Coordinates of C-alpha atoms in Angstrom, one line a residue:
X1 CA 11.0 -17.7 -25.4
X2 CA 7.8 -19.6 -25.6
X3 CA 4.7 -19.2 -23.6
X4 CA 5.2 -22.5 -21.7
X5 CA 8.8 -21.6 -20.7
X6 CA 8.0 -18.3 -19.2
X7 CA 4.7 -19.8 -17.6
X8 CA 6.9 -22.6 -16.0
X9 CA 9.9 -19.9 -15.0
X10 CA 7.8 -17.6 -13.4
X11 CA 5.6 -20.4 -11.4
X12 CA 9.3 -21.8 -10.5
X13 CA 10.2 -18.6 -8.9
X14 CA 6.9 -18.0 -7.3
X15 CA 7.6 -21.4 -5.3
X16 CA 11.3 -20.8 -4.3
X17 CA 10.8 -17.8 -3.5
X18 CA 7.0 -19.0 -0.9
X19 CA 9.6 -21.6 0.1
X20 CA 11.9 -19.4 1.0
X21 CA 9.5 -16.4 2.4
X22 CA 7.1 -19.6 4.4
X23 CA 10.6 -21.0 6.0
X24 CA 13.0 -18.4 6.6
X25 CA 11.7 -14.7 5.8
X26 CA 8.1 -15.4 7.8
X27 CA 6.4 -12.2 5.8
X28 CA 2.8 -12.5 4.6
X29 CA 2.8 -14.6 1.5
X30 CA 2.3 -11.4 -0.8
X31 CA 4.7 -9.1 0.8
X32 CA 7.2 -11.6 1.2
X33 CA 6.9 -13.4 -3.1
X34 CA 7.6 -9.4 -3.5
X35 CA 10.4 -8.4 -2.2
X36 CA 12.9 -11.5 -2.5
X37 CA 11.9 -10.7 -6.2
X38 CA 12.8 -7.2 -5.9
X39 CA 16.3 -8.1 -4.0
X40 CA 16.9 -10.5 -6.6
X41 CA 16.2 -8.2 -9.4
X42 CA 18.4 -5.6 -7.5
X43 CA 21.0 -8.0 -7.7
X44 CA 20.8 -8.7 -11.1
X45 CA 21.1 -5.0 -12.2
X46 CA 23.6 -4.3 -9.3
X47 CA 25.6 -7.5 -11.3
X48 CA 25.0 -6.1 -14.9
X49 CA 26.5 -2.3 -13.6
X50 CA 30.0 -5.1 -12.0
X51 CA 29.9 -5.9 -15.8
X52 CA 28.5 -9.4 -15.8
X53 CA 25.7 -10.4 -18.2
X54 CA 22.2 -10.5 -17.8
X55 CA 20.8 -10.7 -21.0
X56 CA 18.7 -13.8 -20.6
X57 CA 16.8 -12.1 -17.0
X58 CA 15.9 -8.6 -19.3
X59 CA 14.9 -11.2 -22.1
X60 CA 12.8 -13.1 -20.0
X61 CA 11.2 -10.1 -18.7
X62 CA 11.0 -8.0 -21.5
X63 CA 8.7 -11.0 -23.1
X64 CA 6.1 -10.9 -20.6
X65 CA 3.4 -8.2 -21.1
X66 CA 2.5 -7.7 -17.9
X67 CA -0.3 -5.1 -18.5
X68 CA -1.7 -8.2 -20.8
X69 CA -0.9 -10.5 -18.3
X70 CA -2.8 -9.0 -15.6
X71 CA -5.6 -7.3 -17.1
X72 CA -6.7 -9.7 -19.7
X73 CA -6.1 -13.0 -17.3
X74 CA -4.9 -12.8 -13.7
X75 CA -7.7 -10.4 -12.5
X76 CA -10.8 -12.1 -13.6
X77 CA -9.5 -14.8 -11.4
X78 CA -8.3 -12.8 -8.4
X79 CA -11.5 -10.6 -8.1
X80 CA -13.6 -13.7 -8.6
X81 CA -11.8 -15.2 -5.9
X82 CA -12.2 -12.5 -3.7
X83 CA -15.9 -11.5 -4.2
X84 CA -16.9 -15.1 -4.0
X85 CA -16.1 -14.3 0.4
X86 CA -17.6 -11.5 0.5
X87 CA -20.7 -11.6 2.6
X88 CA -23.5 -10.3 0.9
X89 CA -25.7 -9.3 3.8
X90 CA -22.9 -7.3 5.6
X91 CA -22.4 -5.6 2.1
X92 CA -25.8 -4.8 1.9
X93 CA -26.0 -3.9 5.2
X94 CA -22.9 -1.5 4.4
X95 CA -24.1 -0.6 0.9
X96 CA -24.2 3.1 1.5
X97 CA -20.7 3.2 3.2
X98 CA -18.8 1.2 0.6
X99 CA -20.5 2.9 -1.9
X100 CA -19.5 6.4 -0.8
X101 CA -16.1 5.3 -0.2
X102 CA -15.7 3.7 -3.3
X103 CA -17.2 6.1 -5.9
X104 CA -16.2 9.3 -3.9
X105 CA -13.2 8.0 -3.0
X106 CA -12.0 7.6 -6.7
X107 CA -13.2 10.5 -7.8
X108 CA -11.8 12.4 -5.4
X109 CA -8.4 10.9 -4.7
X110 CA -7.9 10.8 -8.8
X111 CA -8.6 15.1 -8.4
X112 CA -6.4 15.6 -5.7
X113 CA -3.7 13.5 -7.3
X114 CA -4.1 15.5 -10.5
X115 CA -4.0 18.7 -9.0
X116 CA -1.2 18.3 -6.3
X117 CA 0.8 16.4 -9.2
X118 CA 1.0 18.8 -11.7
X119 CA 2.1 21.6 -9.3
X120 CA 4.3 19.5 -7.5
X121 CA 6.4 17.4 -10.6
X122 CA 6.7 21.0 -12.0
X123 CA 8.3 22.4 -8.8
X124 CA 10.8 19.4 -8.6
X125 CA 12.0 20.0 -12.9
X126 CA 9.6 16.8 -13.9
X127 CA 6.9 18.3 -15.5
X128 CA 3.8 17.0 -16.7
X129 CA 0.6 18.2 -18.2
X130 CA -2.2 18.8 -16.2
X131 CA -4.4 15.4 -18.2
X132 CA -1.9 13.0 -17.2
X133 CA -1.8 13.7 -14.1
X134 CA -5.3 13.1 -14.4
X135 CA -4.4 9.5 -15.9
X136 CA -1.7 9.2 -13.3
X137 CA -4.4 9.9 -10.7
X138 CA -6.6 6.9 -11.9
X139 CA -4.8 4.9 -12.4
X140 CA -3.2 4.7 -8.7
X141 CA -6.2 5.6 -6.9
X142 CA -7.9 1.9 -6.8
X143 CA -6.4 0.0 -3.8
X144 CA -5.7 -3.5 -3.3
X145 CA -6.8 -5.6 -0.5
X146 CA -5.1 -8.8 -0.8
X147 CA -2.1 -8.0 1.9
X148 CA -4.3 -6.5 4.2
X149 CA -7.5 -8.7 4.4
X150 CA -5.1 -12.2 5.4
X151 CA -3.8 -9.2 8.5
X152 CA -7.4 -8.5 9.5
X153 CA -8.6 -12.2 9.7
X154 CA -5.3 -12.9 11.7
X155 CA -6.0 -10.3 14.1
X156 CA -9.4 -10.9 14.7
X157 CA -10.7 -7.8 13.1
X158 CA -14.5 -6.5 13.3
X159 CA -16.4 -8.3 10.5
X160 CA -17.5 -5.1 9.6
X161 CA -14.0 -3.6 9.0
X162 CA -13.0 -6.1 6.5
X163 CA -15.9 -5.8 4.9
X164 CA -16.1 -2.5 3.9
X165 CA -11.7 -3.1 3.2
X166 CA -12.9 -5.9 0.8
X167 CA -15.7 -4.2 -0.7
X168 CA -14.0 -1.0 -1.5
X169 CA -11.5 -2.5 -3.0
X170 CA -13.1 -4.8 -5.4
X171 CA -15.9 -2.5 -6.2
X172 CA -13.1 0.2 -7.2
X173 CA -10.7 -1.8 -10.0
X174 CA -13.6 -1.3 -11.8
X175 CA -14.5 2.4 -11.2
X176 CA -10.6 3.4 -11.3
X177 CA -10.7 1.8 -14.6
X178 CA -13.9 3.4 -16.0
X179 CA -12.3 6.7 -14.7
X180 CA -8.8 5.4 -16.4
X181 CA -10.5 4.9 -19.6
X182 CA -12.4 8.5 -20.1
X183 CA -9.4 10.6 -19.2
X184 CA -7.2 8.3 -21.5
X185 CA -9.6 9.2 -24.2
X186 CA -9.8 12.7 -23.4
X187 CA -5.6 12.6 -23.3
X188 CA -5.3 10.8 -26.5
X189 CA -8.2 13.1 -28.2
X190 CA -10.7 10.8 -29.0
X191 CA -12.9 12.4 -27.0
X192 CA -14.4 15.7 -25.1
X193 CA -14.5 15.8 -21.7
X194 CA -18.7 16.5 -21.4
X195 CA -21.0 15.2 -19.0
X196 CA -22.9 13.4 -22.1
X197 CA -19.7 11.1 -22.3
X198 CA -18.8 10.5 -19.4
X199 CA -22.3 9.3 -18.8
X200 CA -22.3 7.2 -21.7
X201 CA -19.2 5.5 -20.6
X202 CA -20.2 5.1 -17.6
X203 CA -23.5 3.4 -18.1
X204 CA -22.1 1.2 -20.7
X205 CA -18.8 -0.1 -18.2
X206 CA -20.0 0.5 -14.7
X207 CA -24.0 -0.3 -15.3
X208 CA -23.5 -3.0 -18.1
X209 CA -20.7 -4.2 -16.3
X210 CA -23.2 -5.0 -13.4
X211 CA -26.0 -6.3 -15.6
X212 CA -24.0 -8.7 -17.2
X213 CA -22.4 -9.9 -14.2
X214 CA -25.9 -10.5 -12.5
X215 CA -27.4 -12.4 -15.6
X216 CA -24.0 -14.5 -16.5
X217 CA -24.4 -15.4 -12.4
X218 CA -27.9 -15.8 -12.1
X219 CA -27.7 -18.2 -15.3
X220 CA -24.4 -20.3 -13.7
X221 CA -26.5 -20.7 -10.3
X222 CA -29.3 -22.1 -12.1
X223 CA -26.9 -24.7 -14.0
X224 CA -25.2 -25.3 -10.6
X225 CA -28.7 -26.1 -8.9
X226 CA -29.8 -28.8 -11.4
X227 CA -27.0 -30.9 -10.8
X228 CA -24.3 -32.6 -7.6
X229 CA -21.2 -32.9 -9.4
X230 CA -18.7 -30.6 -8.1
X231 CA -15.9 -31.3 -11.2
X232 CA -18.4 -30.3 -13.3
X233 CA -19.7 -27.1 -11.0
X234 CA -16.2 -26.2 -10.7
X235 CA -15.8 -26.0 -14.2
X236 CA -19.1 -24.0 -14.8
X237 CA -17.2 -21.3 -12.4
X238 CA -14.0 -21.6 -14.3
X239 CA -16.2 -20.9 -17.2
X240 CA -18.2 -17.5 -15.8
X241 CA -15.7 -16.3 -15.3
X242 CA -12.8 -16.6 -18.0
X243 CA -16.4 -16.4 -20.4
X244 CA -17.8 -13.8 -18.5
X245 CA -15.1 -11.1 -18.7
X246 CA -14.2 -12.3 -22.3
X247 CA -17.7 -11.2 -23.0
X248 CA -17.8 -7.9 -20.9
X249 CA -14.5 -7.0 -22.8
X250 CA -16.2 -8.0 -26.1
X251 CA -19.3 -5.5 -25.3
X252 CA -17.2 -2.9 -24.1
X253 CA -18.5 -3.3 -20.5
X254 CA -16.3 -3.8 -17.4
X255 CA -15.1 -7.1 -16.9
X256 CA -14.0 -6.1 -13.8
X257 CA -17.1 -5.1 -12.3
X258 CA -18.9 -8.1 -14.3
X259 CA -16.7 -10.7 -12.7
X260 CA -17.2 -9.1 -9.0
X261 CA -21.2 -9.1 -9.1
X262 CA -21.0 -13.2 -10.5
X263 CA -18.7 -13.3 -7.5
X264 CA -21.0 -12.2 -5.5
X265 CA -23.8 -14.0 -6.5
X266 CA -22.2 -17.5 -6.9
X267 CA -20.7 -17.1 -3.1
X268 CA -23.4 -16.4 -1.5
X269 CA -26.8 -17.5 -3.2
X270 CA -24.8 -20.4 -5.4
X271 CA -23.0 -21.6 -2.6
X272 CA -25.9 -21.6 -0.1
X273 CA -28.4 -23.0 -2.5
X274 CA -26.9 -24.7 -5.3
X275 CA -24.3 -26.9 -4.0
X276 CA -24.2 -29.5 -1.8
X277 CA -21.6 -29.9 1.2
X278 CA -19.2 -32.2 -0.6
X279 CA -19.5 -29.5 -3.6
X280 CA -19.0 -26.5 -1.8
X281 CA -15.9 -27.4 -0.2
X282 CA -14.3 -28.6 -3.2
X283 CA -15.3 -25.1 -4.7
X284 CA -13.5 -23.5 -1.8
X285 CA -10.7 -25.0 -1.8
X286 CA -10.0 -25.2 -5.6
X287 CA -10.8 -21.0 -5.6
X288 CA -8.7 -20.6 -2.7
X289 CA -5.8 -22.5 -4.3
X290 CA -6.5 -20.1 -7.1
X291 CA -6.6 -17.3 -5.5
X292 CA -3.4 -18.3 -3.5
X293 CA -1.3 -18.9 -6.9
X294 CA -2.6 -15.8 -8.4
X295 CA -1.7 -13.8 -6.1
X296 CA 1.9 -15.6 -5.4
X297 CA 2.7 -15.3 -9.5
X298 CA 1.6 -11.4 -9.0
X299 CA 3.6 -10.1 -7.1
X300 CA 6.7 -12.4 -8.2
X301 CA 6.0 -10.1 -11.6
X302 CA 6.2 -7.3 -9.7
X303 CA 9.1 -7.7 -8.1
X304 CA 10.6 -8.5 -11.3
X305 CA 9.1 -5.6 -13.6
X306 CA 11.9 -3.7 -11.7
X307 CA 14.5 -5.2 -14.5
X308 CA 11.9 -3.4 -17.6
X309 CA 12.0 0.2 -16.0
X310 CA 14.0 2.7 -16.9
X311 CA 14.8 5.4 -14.0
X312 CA 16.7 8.5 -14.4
X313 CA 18.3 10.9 -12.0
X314 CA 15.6 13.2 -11.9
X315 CA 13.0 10.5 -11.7
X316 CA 13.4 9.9 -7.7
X317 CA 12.7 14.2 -7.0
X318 CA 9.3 12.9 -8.5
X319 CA 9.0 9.7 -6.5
X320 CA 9.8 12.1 -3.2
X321 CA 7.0 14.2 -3.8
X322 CA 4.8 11.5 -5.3
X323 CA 4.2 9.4 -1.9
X324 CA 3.2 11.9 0.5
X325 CA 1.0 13.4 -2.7
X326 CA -0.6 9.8 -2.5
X327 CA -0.9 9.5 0.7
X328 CA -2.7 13.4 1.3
X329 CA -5.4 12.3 -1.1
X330 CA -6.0 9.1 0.1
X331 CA -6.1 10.7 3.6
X332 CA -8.8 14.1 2.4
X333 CA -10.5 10.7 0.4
X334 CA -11.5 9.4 3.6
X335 CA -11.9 11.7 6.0
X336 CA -14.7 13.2 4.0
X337 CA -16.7 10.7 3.7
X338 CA -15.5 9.1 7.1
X339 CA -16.8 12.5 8.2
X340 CA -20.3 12.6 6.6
X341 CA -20.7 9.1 7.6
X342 CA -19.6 10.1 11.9
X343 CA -23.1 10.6 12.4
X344 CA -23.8 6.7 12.0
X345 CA -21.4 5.6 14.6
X346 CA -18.2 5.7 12.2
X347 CA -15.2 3.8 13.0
X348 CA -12.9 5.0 15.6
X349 CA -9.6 5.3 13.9
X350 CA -10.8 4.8 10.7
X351 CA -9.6 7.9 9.2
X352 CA -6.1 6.4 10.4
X353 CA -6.7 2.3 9.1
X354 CA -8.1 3.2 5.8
X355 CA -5.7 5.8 4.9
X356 CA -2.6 3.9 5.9
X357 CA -4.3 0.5 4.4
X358 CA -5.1 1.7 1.1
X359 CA -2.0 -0.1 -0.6
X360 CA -1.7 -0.1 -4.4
X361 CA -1.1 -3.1 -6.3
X362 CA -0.5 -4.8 -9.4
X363 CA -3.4 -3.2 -11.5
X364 CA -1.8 0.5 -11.2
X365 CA 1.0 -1.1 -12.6
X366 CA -0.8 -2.5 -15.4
X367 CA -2.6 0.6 -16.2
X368 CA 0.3 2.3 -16.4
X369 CA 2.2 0.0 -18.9
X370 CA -1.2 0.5 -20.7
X371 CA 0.3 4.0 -21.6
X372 CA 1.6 4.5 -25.6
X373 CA 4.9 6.6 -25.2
X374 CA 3.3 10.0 -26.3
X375 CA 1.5 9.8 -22.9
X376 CA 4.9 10.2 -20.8
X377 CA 4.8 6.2 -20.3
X378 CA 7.8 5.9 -19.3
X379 CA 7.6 9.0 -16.2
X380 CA 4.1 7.6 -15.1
X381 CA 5.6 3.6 -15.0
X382 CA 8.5 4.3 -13.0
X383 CA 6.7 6.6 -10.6
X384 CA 3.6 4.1 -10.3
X385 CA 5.8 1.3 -9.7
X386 CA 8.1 3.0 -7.4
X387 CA 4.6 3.5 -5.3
X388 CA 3.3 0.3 -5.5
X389 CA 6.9 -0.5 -3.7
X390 CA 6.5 2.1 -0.9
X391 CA 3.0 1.0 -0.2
X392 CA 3.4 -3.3 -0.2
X393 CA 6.6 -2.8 1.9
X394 CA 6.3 0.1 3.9
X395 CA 2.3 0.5 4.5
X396 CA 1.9 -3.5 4.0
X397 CA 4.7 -4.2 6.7
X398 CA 4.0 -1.6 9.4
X399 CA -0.2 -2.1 9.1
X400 CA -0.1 -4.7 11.3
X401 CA 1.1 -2.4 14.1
X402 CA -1.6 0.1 13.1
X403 CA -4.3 -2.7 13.5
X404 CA -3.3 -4.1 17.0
X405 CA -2.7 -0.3 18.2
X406 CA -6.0 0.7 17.2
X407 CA -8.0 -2.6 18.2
X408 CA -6.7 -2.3 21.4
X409 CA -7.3 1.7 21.9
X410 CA -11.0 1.0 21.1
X411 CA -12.8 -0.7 24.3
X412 CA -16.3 -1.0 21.9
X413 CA -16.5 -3.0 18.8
X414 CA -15.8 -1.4 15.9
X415 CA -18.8 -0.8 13.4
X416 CA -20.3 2.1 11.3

């Protein structure tokens, strides 16, 4: 099947399935693209174990690379999208906390998933070495905040609290992956885990990553200033950042982290200072349209990736154990920094909101389907998946209630 086929299939689906989700279903967009795609892909394997046929449906997804997909297209846009909100003087404001929660919170929640992993999978006859649960760790620490963000602007959440939601979020894809990338190495023995390594990666994707970001979006801005054209401007942004993260993957620096900082830089300082009105609307609406399809061919795919995975019996002990395991380290994650951080007036609740918001998305899939089958590819896919799952339905669907209990159990604003 050709590229344009697929492209045109999947974007199909992805408005059926809004249509039917926007007139009937009533979930938010994301929650809702995923799960009639799941149903439907139950039904299709539910239909192929009657005896029917679905050749064409395994075809069709089998020929979509959904770690390429994702990682090498989709998330350059999404993360753009998302950092071009993000208000730079609350995240300045909030630099320490986000900062704490992010790189802690990666760190730590990719130990405790590594440790509690490879004593629990073992307990439950699905063992795995002690370096892929490592992987496993990072690769389903980073959250995503698309579900949850559209929940706190509907309820008229503190500023503050999506802020530091948005900020960890994007800030970690890009850590989680850094992270991702050294224990790979160490798992696939190209490497040695020593300090002198890790550093070196680290400097080169996290701190180039950040560099590059700041001069590709410091050079756009100045392009943007010198003229009022907004087809034009919007194509200058189209261009940092499908050039931008082309180039940060090309000098082996993190596009991720690249893309976020032009974000950053574009919406705020470009969009105050380099655009006129008629311009800077266009630019917000074309980037939320964006953002919007993005995200609605997403988790259509994930839905879907359901028909390319290949469970066995012994598969769902794992799962059983996996989710509270996630859970527990997202929870000790927190609370530690959540803790440390008390002193400044910390969040009531917050523990509670940030543990129970911290949904996985589409880029622990992606990771995971990274994987060559010597590193247990297969074990790490279905249980990543089956997690992302739990976490957009369950945690997704019953954050709401989580939000409106706590907002209205605190009598002061929340801030930190």
């Amino acid at each position: 099947m050709n590229t344009f086929n697929l492209i045109a299939i999947v974007l199909t689906l992805a408005a059926l399935f809004g249509y039917v989700n926007h007139r009937f279903i009533k979930l938010p967009s994301s929650i809702g693209l995923m799960l009639i795609a799941l149903v439907c892909s139950l039904a299709l394997i539910l239909a192929h174990r009657l005896g029917l046929q679905i050749q064409f449906a395994e075809k069709m997804i089998g020929s979509i690379s959904f770690e390429k997909t994702l990682m090498q297209g989709m998330l350059s846009f999404l993360l753009f999208a998302g950092a071009l909100n993000v208000d730079v003087e609350n995240l300045l404001r909030l630099k320490w906390t986000v900062g704490i929660f992010t790189f802690f919170g990666v760190l730590c929640s990719t130990a405790i998933i590594g440790v509690l992993g490879w004593l629990f999978f073992n307990g439950v006859g699905t063992p795995l070495p002690f370096i892929y649960c490592l992987l496993f760790g990072a690769l389903i620490s980073p959250t995503d905040p698309v579900a949850v963000l559209s929940m706190l602007k509907n309820l008229n959440a503190p500023k503050t609290l999506e802020i530091k939601i948005a900020g960890e979020s994007l800030f970690n894809d890009g850590l989680a992956i850094v992270v991702f990338l050294t224990v790979a190495g160490i798992a696939s023995g190209q490497g040695e885990l020593t300090a002198g390594n890790v550093g070196i990666l680290f400097l080169r994707e996290a701190v180039g990553g950040v560099c590059l970001g700041l001069a590709l979006g410091w050079i756009t801005y100045l392009l943007l200033k010198s003229i009022d054209h907004y087809q034009v401007e919007i194509l200058l942004t189209l261009a940092l950042v499908t050039g931008g993260y082309a180039l940060a993957n090309a000098l082996g620096t993190s596009g991720p982290l690249a893309t976020v900082t032009a974000g950053i830089l574009i919406g705020n300082r470009g969009r105050r200072l380099a655009m006129s009105d008629r311009t800077r609307e266009q630019v917000n609406m074309f980037w939320e349209l964006m953002d919007e399809i993005m995200n609605a061919v997403l988790f259509v795919l994930i839905g879907l990736e359901v028909l390319a995975l290949k469970f066995q019996n012994n598969y769902w002990r794992a799962i059983a154990v996996a989710v509270p395991i996630i859970l527990t380290a997202r929870f000790i994650s927190v609370s530690i920094p959540a803790t440390v951080l008390r002193a400044r007036r910390a969040t009531p609740h917050l523990i509670k909101i940030m543990t129970w918001s911290g949904l996985r998305g589409g880029i622990s899939v992606a990771l995971a389907l990274s994987l060559s089958q010597e590193m247990h590819r297969d074990f790490i896919v279905t249980i990543t998946y089956a997690i992302v799952v739990f976490s957009i339905l369950v945690q997704g669907l019953t954050t709401p209630m989580l939000l409106r209990w706590t907002l209205k159990k605190c009598s002061r604003r929340i801030t930190f």
